[in-house]
Amino acid sequence: MNADYLELTDLTVSFDGFVAVDHVDLTVLQGDLRFLIGPNGAGKTTLIDAVSGLVPATGRAEFGGQDLLGRKVHRIARMGVGRTFQTATVFEELSVLQNLDIAAGSGRSAWTLLRRRRGVPPSVAEAMETVGLTELADTPAGILAHGQKQWLEIGMLLVQDARLLMLDEPVAGMSGEEKEQTGHLLRRISADTTVVVVEHDMDFMRAFAKSVTVLHAGKVLSEGSVAQVQADPLVQEVYLGPGSHTAEEAAIVLGEGV
Amino acid sequence: MDVLVTQVFNGLSGGSILLLAALGLALTFGQMGVINMAHGEFIMAGAYTAFVMQQVLGAAGLSLLVSLPMAFLVGGLLGVLLEATLLRRMYHRPLDTLLVTWGVSLILQQLARDVFGTAGVDVPAPGWLSGPVEVLGFSFPRSRLFILALAIAAVVALSLALRLTPLGRRIRATVQNRQLAESSGISTRRTDVLTFFIGSGLAGVAGVVLTLMGSISSNLGTSYIVDAFLVVIVGGIGQIKGAVIAAFVLGTVQSWVEYSTTASIAKVILLALVVAFLQARPQGIFQVRTRSLA
Amino acid sequence: MSEFDTAASRVSALRGRWAVLVGFGVAAVLLFAVAPAVLTSFRLGLLGKYLCYAMVAVGIGLAWGRGGMLVLGQGVFFGIGAYLMAMHLKLADAGADGVPDFMALISSSGVPGWWEPFRSGWVTLVAILVLPALLAALLGLATFRRRVRGAYFAILSQALAAAFAILLIGNPTATGGSTGLNNFVGFFGFSLRDPVNRQMLYFIAAGVLLAMLLLVRQLMVSRYGELLVACRDSEERVRFLGYDPATVKTVAFAVAAMMAGIGGALFVPIVGIISPNDVGIVPSIGLLIGVAIGGRTTLAGPVLGAIAVAWAETSLSEQFPSGWTYAQGLMFMLVVAFLPGGLASLGAVRGLRRKIAAADPTVAAETADGDPAPVPATEPRHAHGGAQA
Ligand SMILES: Nc1ncnc2c1ncn2[C@@H]1O[C@H](COP(=O)(O)OP(=O)(O)OP(=O)(O)O)[C@@H](O)[C@H]1O
Ligand SMILES: [Mg+2]
């Protein structure tokens, strides 16, 4: 079980010569809740894309001792790697229940697939309860509010039984209370899985991150606990511009506790 | 040697016809995502324009030269009409545009049969285009050379227009990012209409050229439309140069396969080759990278 | 809370099942009792022909309506089924080691080698079931696995139809060329001249169609059916959940091809002729309009639409041949542009609106998962622009 960790070695993604992820080394252990931050265009999403198989990459990306690079997207997903998208992507014409049931079922036999679903599978019911969508089980996902769609995506990740979860800006557009709930949920999940969260919301990061990696121009700029990263002059420079900065300035952008 | 030269020339000549038929599609399908099955009937309309012009003007040489801009106008206006009435509401469901324009194509064909009759009509080529030219001991039909030259001229004109004119910039901006273009003050409506006008106008020009190849009838478009789409698919969406290369490659391959088998087997082999090619490059010769999940 | 929802959706599923049972009952009575009683044997034959088109339509509804694949080459699969059957009937008519009449007329080289296996009825029947599905699976895997865009698939399937028709016309000695194959005398030992046997053929077609509807209904309500709709909505998302959408779509495409093949095979003895006119681009795409009118995402819509369009064609095209072409063109334009969900969506849209108005589980359950879901009258969304179309 403890072999379940994500290890990126020298991971590089380039688009026609433009290097979006630049020789990144990164290790995230099971039980960690790693926040990946960095300015727009830093390569955060691209890094997730590379690990989940959406864009080709060089270097190594191992999860649980198995190499992920070069495999097809659905094979990687079956190895226990789940992700969400920066803009919530759910099956709009299917109900919440159907969305979750599909997410739960990649291992189903042909025979099971060809039969009608009877009742609600326990894992799906539990996930609906967790993300608070039980009442909307039969609602088409397309008419959910934006925040609810994001919850649904998280629910899909839960029932998918992923052991590595990568979430791309999961709380963007959520209210304070919803963020709070999401944060606690992520904490709970991260107890026995490996979780990577891409976020711009610094308050959210400070409240829930167990560790932080800062990405800038495709490279790892800094890594450590929230406090360590916030105190890092390099990070301050990237977020605030070159030169020296007062603690207040830093506090405004990167949050208090610098 | 003889065979080689003839085959290469046939390939270029077939390619230039494919190119003229496909060039407009590269705009409307490639840049706008509309699968316009009536493009073939716009070609037919261009051909009948040439026929009518010859009836009116009589003199073959003059009428051909007048027909080219006239057919551009006829094709273009048909395209604008189609865009403004039906297609503008369908940009979010590109597959359905295929079926809608298929309906248009059925109607235009029937209209042509009702107006011009079911039998084919001839549009004799002007004197300066009949007969062969001798080059290095080989003889090439003048009409084929004319088509080749016209195809090249059309490509050059179109790419210059796209690159240099304000309209071209607007088209490219709209294709790349519609919302951004809109918010930077480009009227995407007007751009759509103009793109469609040019794309369909080019079909009209192709129609005039096809009158040099033989008699024309209401199903003229049907015989070119699928091949023209294959050219755009192989070329890759979004760039004119892809369509140019694909047209000449497909033209050459077709002429060789036809030479070594029969025309009917050649069609099947060509299709199999296209499918095989898409295995290697699913997006065509030139791929445009996007991040969208679609 | 969750028990309540389960109960609600179970109720709706039960209600859906009853509605379907009643629907099938009515259809069976109409097809097996009413039609033979009220129709002349000539009209019954025509209805039989429409039923063959309806079989193709059932498959199109599955692949296009549910799976989002615009299948424009169904004429090919229809044609393969039809020509296989026609070859067998010709060979059987010619007797053991005999040469079919049309072949003997235009060539002296005898029966081509690849015809020989189809002297056997069993081989022919198996081939009818297998070959169309196999070809579809090949084309499907080749395109879906490489993530070729939807428009490309549509055009490639159309090109296939064009190539197939040209191939048939180009080889008159083996396929009858543009006249096709006709003049069948017997059908597996039964005379096709005998009205009783002809009625039997009609019954077979009706039975096969009902069986296909049952099969597709099962596929639609199954988890596979939900997955297929998910692939139509967002193929990439399905991939990130650990499924291979290429397989999911190929299955639907192959099933649709098999149904088209069976339809073609029954078409031959019922209609008595098959020619390239029935298989090329034009008839292939023509098969779609009935499906579009009836409602592409529904179970019964494609069947009813296909029968209605075929009936209208027979009655109109005799009197106004050019009028029919205009009508067909107008139907494509108007229905697809303005009523993409077909006639079925007129009722469904109202249901959906109610559902949105009251996001209340009891109301929501009414149109819930169980039966062929009334899908809103919109297509899966595609970003505009060439780069993504
Ligand atoms: N498919 C692609 N083709 C070309 N360039 C790309 C592609 N995908 C990403 N890029 C580029 O790679 C860089 C990194 O993008 P990425 O989306 O990973 O940044 P990000 O850190 O997620 O930013 P944000 O916080 O805004 O989401 C950007 O400059 C982007 O333009
Ligand atoms: Mg991002």
PDB file of C-alpha atoms in Angstrom, chain C residues 147-352:
ATOM      1  CA  ARG C 147      -9.823   9.709 -32.464  1.00  0.00           C
ATOM      2  CA  VAL C 148     -10.670  10.841 -35.945  1.00  0.00           C
ATOM      3  CA  ARG C 149     -13.218  13.595 -35.595  1.00  0.00           C
ATOM      4  CA  GLY C 150     -16.914  12.966 -36.027  1.00  0.00           C
ATOM      5  CA  ALA C 151     -17.150  14.834 -39.306  1.00  0.00           C
ATOM      6  CA  TYR C 152     -14.342  12.740 -40.769  1.00  0.00           C
ATOM      7  CA  PHE C 153     -16.103   9.552 -39.796  1.00  0.00           C
ATOM      8  CA  ALA C 154     -19.285  10.750 -41.481  1.00  0.00           C
ATOM      9  CA  ILE C 155     -17.464  11.586 -44.694  1.00  0.00           C
ATOM     10  CA  LEU C 156     -15.451   8.370 -44.696  1.00  0.00           C
ATOM     11  CA  SER C 157     -18.605   6.319 -44.293  1.00  0.00           C
ATOM     12  CA  GLN C 158     -20.070   8.254 -47.180  1.00  0.00           C
ATOM     13  CA  ALA C 159     -16.993   7.638 -49.292  1.00  0.00           C
ATOM     14  CA  LEU C 160     -17.383   3.955 -48.497  1.00  0.00           C
ATOM     15  CA  ALA C 161     -20.907   4.028 -49.894  1.00  0.00           C
ATOM     16  CA  ALA C 162     -19.688   5.743 -53.049  1.00  0.00           C
ATOM     17  CA  ALA C 163     -16.862   3.263 -53.515  1.00  0.00           C
ATOM     18  CA  PHE C 164     -19.142   0.291 -52.931  1.00  0.00           C
ATOM     19  CA  ALA C 165     -21.657   1.412 -55.542  1.00  0.00           C
ATOM     20  CA  ILE C 166     -18.901   2.115 -58.060  1.00  0.00           C
ATOM     21  CA  LEU C 167     -17.391  -1.292 -57.397  1.00  0.00           C
ATOM     22  CA  LEU C 168     -20.719  -2.989 -58.023  1.00  0.00           C
ATOM     23  CA  ILE C 169     -21.311  -1.113 -61.250  1.00  0.00           C
ATOM     24  CA  GLY C 170     -17.766  -1.709 -62.411  1.00  0.00           C
ATOM     25  CA  ASN C 171     -18.035  -5.497 -62.253  1.00  0.00           C
ATOM     26  CA  PRO C 172     -21.146  -6.422 -64.221  1.00  0.00           C
ATOM     27  CA  THR C 173     -20.185 -10.039 -64.778  1.00  0.00           C
ATOM     28  CA  ALA C 174     -20.042 -10.727 -61.064  1.00  0.00           C
ATOM     29  CA  THR C 175     -22.658  -8.372 -59.664  1.00  0.00           C
ATOM     30  CA  GLY C 176     -25.057  -7.651 -62.486  1.00  0.00           C
ATOM     31  CA  GLY C 177     -23.631  -4.137 -62.859  1.00  0.00           C
ATOM     32  CA  SER C 178     -26.051  -1.269 -62.689  1.00  0.00           C
ATOM     33  CA  THR C 179     -29.099  -3.494 -63.228  1.00  0.00           C
ATOM     34  CA  GLY C 180     -28.196  -5.498 -60.174  1.00  0.00           C
ATOM     35  CA  LEU C 181     -29.612  -8.921 -59.377  1.00  0.00           C
ATOM     36  CA  ASN C 182     -33.266  -9.792 -59.865  1.00  0.00           C
ATOM     37  CA  ASN C 183     -35.704 -12.473 -61.052  1.00  0.00           C
ATOM     38  CA  PHE C 184     -35.519 -14.716 -58.061  1.00  0.00           C
ATOM     39  CA  VAL C 185     -37.646 -17.839 -58.279  1.00  0.00           C
ATOM     40  CA  GLY C 186     -37.249 -19.618 -54.986  1.00  0.00           C
ATOM     41  CA  PHE C 187     -36.359 -18.823 -51.377  1.00  0.00           C
ATOM     42  CA  PHE C 188     -34.768 -21.703 -49.471  1.00  0.00           C
ATOM     43  CA  GLY C 189     -36.921 -24.172 -51.325  1.00  0.00           C
ATOM     44  CA  PHE C 190     -40.134 -22.157 -51.239  1.00  0.00           C
ATOM     45  CA  SER C 191     -41.490 -20.607 -54.412  1.00  0.00           C
ATOM     46  CA  LEU C 192     -41.536 -16.830 -54.374  1.00  0.00           C
ATOM     47  CA  ARG C 193     -44.477 -16.886 -56.783  1.00  0.00           C
ATOM     48  CA  ASP C 194     -46.734 -18.410 -54.148  1.00  0.00           C
ATOM     49  CA  PRO C 195     -48.680 -15.683 -52.261  1.00  0.00           C
ATOM     50  CA  VAL C 196     -48.688 -17.780 -49.096  1.00  0.00           C
ATOM     51  CA  ASN C 197     -44.901 -17.859 -49.078  1.00  0.00           C
ATOM     52  CA  ARG C 198     -44.783 -14.155 -49.769  1.00  0.00           C
ATOM     53  CA  GLN C 199     -47.006 -13.536 -46.786  1.00  0.00           C
ATOM     54  CA  MET C 200     -44.715 -15.725 -44.732  1.00  0.00           C
ATOM     55  CA  LEU C 201     -41.786 -13.515 -45.739  1.00  0.00           C
ATOM     56  CA  TYR C 202     -43.709 -10.517 -44.503  1.00  0.00           C
ATOM     57  CA  PHE C 203     -44.277 -12.232 -41.181  1.00  0.00           C
ATOM     58  CA  ILE C 204     -40.600 -13.051 -40.915  1.00  0.00           C
ATOM     59  CA  ALA C 205     -39.709  -9.411 -41.528  1.00  0.00           C
ATOM     60  CA  ALA C 206     -42.214  -8.243 -38.929  1.00  0.00           C
ATOM     61  CA  GLY C 207     -40.891 -10.722 -36.383  1.00  0.00           C
ATOM     62  CA  VAL C 208     -37.280  -9.797 -37.042  1.00  0.00           C
ATOM     63  CA  LEU C 209     -38.049  -6.106 -36.686  1.00  0.00           C
ATOM     64  CA  LEU C 210     -39.776  -6.627 -33.346  1.00  0.00           C
ATOM     65  CA  ALA C 211     -36.850  -8.723 -32.136  1.00  0.00           C
ATOM     66  CA  MET C 212     -34.444  -5.951 -33.150  1.00  0.00           C
ATOM     67  CA  LEU C 213     -36.515  -3.405 -31.279  1.00  0.00           C
ATOM     68  CA  LEU C 214     -36.368  -5.559 -28.164  1.00  0.00           C
ATOM     69  CA  LEU C 215     -32.616  -5.879 -28.510  1.00  0.00           C
ATOM     70  CA  VAL C 216     -32.082  -2.149 -28.981  1.00  0.00           C
ATOM     71  CA  ARG C 217     -34.428  -1.363 -26.129  1.00  0.00           C
ATOM     72  CA  GLN C 218     -32.319  -3.587 -23.894  1.00  0.00           C
ATOM     73  CA  LEU C 219     -29.126  -1.875 -25.115  1.00  0.00           C
ATOM     74  CA  MET C 220     -30.643   1.552 -24.484  1.00  0.00           C
ATOM     75  CA  VAL C 221     -31.718   0.934 -20.891  1.00  0.00           C
ATOM     76  CA  SER C 222     -28.636  -1.032 -19.986  1.00  0.00           C
ATOM     77  CA  ARG C 223     -25.536   0.434 -18.444  1.00  0.00           C
ATOM     78  CA  TYR C 224     -23.978   0.127 -21.862  1.00  0.00           C
ATOM     79  CA  GLY C 225     -26.654   2.445 -23.201  1.00  0.00           C
ATOM     80  CA  GLU C 226     -25.805   5.040 -20.585  1.00  0.00           C
ATOM     81  CA  LEU C 227     -22.145   4.690 -21.432  1.00  0.00           C
ATOM     82  CA  LEU C 228     -22.890   5.169 -25.120  1.00  0.00           C
ATOM     83  CA  VAL C 229     -24.709   8.419 -24.422  1.00  0.00           C
ATOM     84  CA  ALA C 230     -21.784   9.456 -22.227  1.00  0.00           C
ATOM     85  CA  CYS C 231     -19.439   8.844 -25.168  1.00  0.00           C
ATOM     86  CA  ARG C 232     -21.649  10.999 -27.353  1.00  0.00           C
ATOM     87  CA  ASP C 233     -21.647  13.804 -24.767  1.00  0.00           C
ATOM     88  CA  SER C 234     -17.954  13.823 -23.970  1.00  0.00           C
ATOM     89  CA  GLU C 235     -15.794  11.095 -25.338  1.00  0.00           C
ATOM     90  CA  GLU C 236     -12.595  12.252 -23.652  1.00  0.00           C
ATOM     91  CA  ARG C 237     -14.208  12.338 -20.242  1.00  0.00           C
ATOM     92  CA  VAL C 238     -15.205   8.700 -20.648  1.00  0.00           C
ATOM     93  CA  ARG C 239     -11.596   7.886 -21.374  1.00  0.00           C
ATOM     94  CA  PHE C 240     -10.421   9.449 -18.117  1.00  0.00           C
ATOM     95  CA  LEU C 241     -12.826   7.180 -16.272  1.00  0.00           C
ATOM     96  CA  GLY C 242     -11.003   4.127 -17.572  1.00  0.00           C
ATOM     97  CA  TYR C 243     -13.137   3.111 -20.547  1.00  0.00           C
ATOM     98  CA  ASP C 244     -12.083   2.918 -24.162  1.00  0.00           C
ATOM     99  CA  PRO C 245     -14.764   4.845 -26.070  1.00  0.00           C
ATOM    100  CA  ALA C 246     -13.583   3.303 -29.333  1.00  0.00           C
ATOM    101  CA  THR C 247     -14.871  -0.079 -28.179  1.00  0.00           C
ATOM    102  CA  VAL C 248     -18.120   1.349 -26.887  1.00  0.00           C
ATOM    103  CA  LYS C 249     -18.835   3.107 -30.169  1.00  0.00           C
ATOM    104  CA  THR C 250     -17.647   0.295 -32.384  1.00  0.00           C
ATOM    105  CA  VAL C 251     -20.094  -2.094 -30.727  1.00  0.00           C
ATOM    106  CA  ALA C 252     -23.010   0.202 -31.517  1.00  0.00           C
ATOM    107  CA  PHE C 253     -21.796   0.769 -35.071  1.00  0.00           C
ATOM    108  CA  ALA C 254     -21.353  -2.968 -35.667  1.00  0.00           C
ATOM    109  CA  VAL C 255     -24.814  -3.743 -34.272  1.00  0.00           C
ATOM    110  CA  ALA C 256     -26.271  -1.077 -36.549  1.00  0.00           C
ATOM    111  CA  ALA C 257     -24.413  -2.573 -39.512  1.00  0.00           C
ATOM    112  CA  MET C 258     -25.678  -6.044 -38.705  1.00  0.00           C
ATOM    113  CA  MET C 259     -29.239  -4.784 -38.578  1.00  0.00           C
ATOM    114  CA  ALA C 260     -28.780  -3.054 -41.918  1.00  0.00           C
ATOM    115  CA  GLY C 261     -27.380  -6.290 -43.355  1.00  0.00           C
ATOM    116  CA  ILE C 262     -30.357  -8.297 -42.142  1.00  0.00           C
ATOM    117  CA  GLY C 263     -32.704  -5.670 -43.531  1.00  0.00           C
ATOM    118  CA  GLY C 264     -30.964  -5.956 -46.895  1.00  0.00           C
ATOM    119  CA  ALA C 265     -31.084  -9.748 -46.848  1.00  0.00           C
ATOM    120  CA  LEU C 266     -34.861  -9.740 -46.298  1.00  0.00           C
ATOM    121  CA  PHE C 267     -35.325  -6.931 -48.809  1.00  0.00           C
ATOM    122  CA  VAL C 268     -34.175  -9.177 -51.653  1.00  0.00           C
ATOM    123  CA  PRO C 269     -36.842 -11.910 -51.524  1.00  0.00           C
ATOM    124  CA  ILE C 270     -39.549  -9.409 -50.558  1.00  0.00           C
ATOM    125  CA  VAL C 271     -38.843  -6.820 -53.257  1.00  0.00           C
ATOM    126  CA  GLY C 272     -37.281  -9.109 -55.805  1.00  0.00           C
ATOM    127  CA  ILE C 273     -34.393  -6.892 -56.901  1.00  0.00           C
ATOM    128  CA  ILE C 274     -31.254  -5.318 -55.530  1.00  0.00           C
ATOM    129  CA  SER C 275     -29.155  -2.858 -57.505  1.00  0.00           C
ATOM    130  CA  PRO C 276     -26.486  -0.213 -56.891  1.00  0.00           C
ATOM    131  CA  ASN C 277     -29.345   2.298 -56.777  1.00  0.00           C
ATOM    132  CA  ASP C 278     -30.240   0.912 -53.342  1.00  0.00           C
ATOM    133  CA  VAL C 279     -26.791   1.145 -51.797  1.00  0.00           C
ATOM    134  CA  GLY C 280     -24.914   4.277 -52.929  1.00  0.00           C
ATOM    135  CA  ILE C 281     -24.526   7.659 -51.298  1.00  0.00           C
ATOM    136  CA  VAL C 282     -28.029   8.866 -52.049  1.00  0.00           C
ATOM    137  CA  PRO C 283     -30.025   5.931 -50.641  1.00  0.00           C
ATOM    138  CA  SER C 284     -27.632   5.672 -47.699  1.00  0.00           C
ATOM    139  CA  ILE C 285     -28.232   9.223 -46.593  1.00  0.00           C
ATOM    140  CA  GLY C 286     -31.901   8.933 -47.524  1.00  0.00           C
ATOM    141  CA  LEU C 287     -32.254   6.333 -44.797  1.00  0.00           C
ATOM    142  CA  LEU C 288     -31.519   9.022 -42.239  1.00  0.00           C
ATOM    143  CA  ILE C 289     -34.393  11.362 -42.881  1.00  0.00           C
ATOM    144  CA  GLY C 290     -37.023   9.028 -41.440  1.00  0.00           C
ATOM    145  CA  VAL C 291     -34.898   8.580 -38.358  1.00  0.00           C
ATOM    146  CA  ALA C 292     -34.516  12.347 -38.000  1.00  0.00           C
ATOM    147  CA  ILE C 293     -38.238  12.942 -38.374  1.00  0.00           C
ATOM    148  CA  GLY C 294     -39.256  10.248 -35.939  1.00  0.00           C
ATOM    149  CA  GLY C 295     -36.712  11.268 -33.317  1.00  0.00           C
ATOM    150  CA  ARG C 296     -33.192   9.953 -33.549  1.00  0.00           C
ATOM    151  CA  THR C 297     -32.692   9.310 -29.856  1.00  0.00           C
ATOM    152  CA  THR C 298     -35.887   7.376 -29.278  1.00  0.00           C
ATOM    153  CA  LEU C 299     -36.704   3.717 -29.741  1.00  0.00           C
ATOM    154  CA  ALA C 300     -39.884   3.869 -31.783  1.00  0.00           C
ATOM    155  CA  GLY C 301     -39.210   7.153 -33.583  1.00  0.00           C
ATOM    156  CA  PRO C 302     -36.765   5.852 -36.188  1.00  0.00           C
ATOM    157  CA  VAL C 303     -39.031   2.924 -37.076  1.00  0.00           C
ATOM    158  CA  LEU C 304     -42.167   5.000 -37.426  1.00  0.00           C
ATOM    159  CA  GLY C 305     -40.291   7.736 -39.280  1.00  0.00           C
ATOM    160  CA  ALA C 306     -38.684   5.312 -41.714  1.00  0.00           C
ATOM    161  CA  ILE C 307     -41.994   3.591 -42.485  1.00  0.00           C
ATOM    162  CA  ALA C 308     -43.772   6.912 -42.911  1.00  0.00           C
ATOM    163  CA  VAL C 309     -41.115   8.321 -45.242  1.00  0.00           C
ATOM    164  CA  ALA C 310     -40.957   5.151 -47.328  1.00  0.00           C
ATOM    165  CA  TRP C 311     -44.725   5.141 -47.601  1.00  0.00           C
ATOM    166  CA  ALA C 312     -44.788   8.803 -48.602  1.00  0.00           C
ATOM    167  CA  GLU C 313     -42.120   8.158 -51.193  1.00  0.00           C
ATOM    168  CA  THR C 314     -44.077   5.342 -52.829  1.00  0.00           C
ATOM    169  CA  SER C 315     -47.287   7.316 -52.912  1.00  0.00           C
ATOM    170  CA  LEU C 316     -45.796  10.626 -54.001  1.00  0.00           C
ATOM    171  CA  SER C 317     -42.969   9.721 -56.312  1.00  0.00           C
ATOM    172  CA  GLU C 318     -45.210   7.874 -58.750  1.00  0.00           C
ATOM    173  CA  GLN C 319     -47.332  10.947 -59.365  1.00  0.00           C
ATOM    174  CA  PHE C 320     -44.792  13.711 -58.836  1.00  0.00           C
ATOM    175  CA  PRO C 321     -41.295  12.349 -59.289  1.00  0.00           C
ATOM    176  CA  SER C 322     -39.625  15.735 -59.048  1.00  0.00           C
ATOM    177  CA  GLY C 323     -42.020  16.841 -56.326  1.00  0.00           C
ATOM    178  CA  TRP C 324     -40.789  14.020 -54.141  1.00  0.00           C
ATOM    179  CA  THR C 325     -37.172  15.149 -54.460  1.00  0.00           C
ATOM    180  CA  TYR C 326     -38.154  18.659 -53.431  1.00  0.00           C
ATOM    181  CA  ALA C 327     -40.118  17.261 -50.503  1.00  0.00           C
ATOM    182  CA  GLN C 328     -37.191  15.134 -49.400  1.00  0.00           C
ATOM    183  CA  GLY C 329     -34.812  18.081 -49.625  1.00  0.00           C
ATOM    184  CA  LEU C 330     -37.178  20.258 -47.635  1.00  0.00           C
ATOM    185  CA  MET C 331     -37.552  17.598 -44.966  1.00  0.00           C
ATOM    186  CA  PHE C 332     -33.799  17.397 -44.497  1.00  0.00           C
ATOM    187  CA  MET C 333     -33.515  21.166 -44.307  1.00  0.00           C
ATOM    188  CA  LEU C 334     -36.419  21.890 -42.036  1.00  0.00           C
ATOM    189  CA  VAL C 335     -36.433  18.929 -39.694  1.00  0.00           C
ATOM    190  CA  VAL C 336     -32.723  18.839 -39.001  1.00  0.00           C
ATOM    191  CA  ALA C 337     -32.376  22.600 -38.693  1.00  0.00           C
ATOM    192  CA  PHE C 338     -35.512  23.405 -36.744  1.00  0.00           C
ATOM    193  CA  LEU C 339     -36.592  20.187 -35.067  1.00  0.00           C
ATOM    194  CA  PRO C 340     -33.414  18.222 -34.404  1.00  0.00           C
ATOM    195  CA  GLY C 341     -35.130  16.009 -31.854  1.00  0.00           C
ATOM    196  CA  GLY C 342     -37.730  14.985 -34.406  1.00  0.00           C
ATOM    197  CA  LEU C 343     -41.439  14.784 -33.761  1.00  0.00           C
ATOM    198  CA  ALA C 344     -40.735  12.882 -30.546  1.00  0.00           C
ATOM    199  CA  SER C 345     -39.071  15.954 -29.057  1.00  0.00           C
ATOM    200  CA  LEU C 346     -42.297  17.936 -29.185  1.00  0.00           C
ATOM    201  CA  GLY C 347     -43.549  15.939 -26.216  1.00  0.00           C
ATOM    202  CA  ALA C 348     -40.185  15.478 -24.539  1.00  0.00           C
ATOM    203  CA  VAL C 349     -39.277  19.158 -24.372  1.00  0.00           C
ATOM    204  CA  ARG C 350     -42.366  19.848 -22.362  1.00  0.00           C
ATOM    205  CA  GLY C 351     -41.432  17.097 -19.923  1.00  0.00           C
ATOM    206  CA  LEU C 352     -37.962  18.470 -19.488  1.00  0.00           C
TER     207      LEU C 352
END
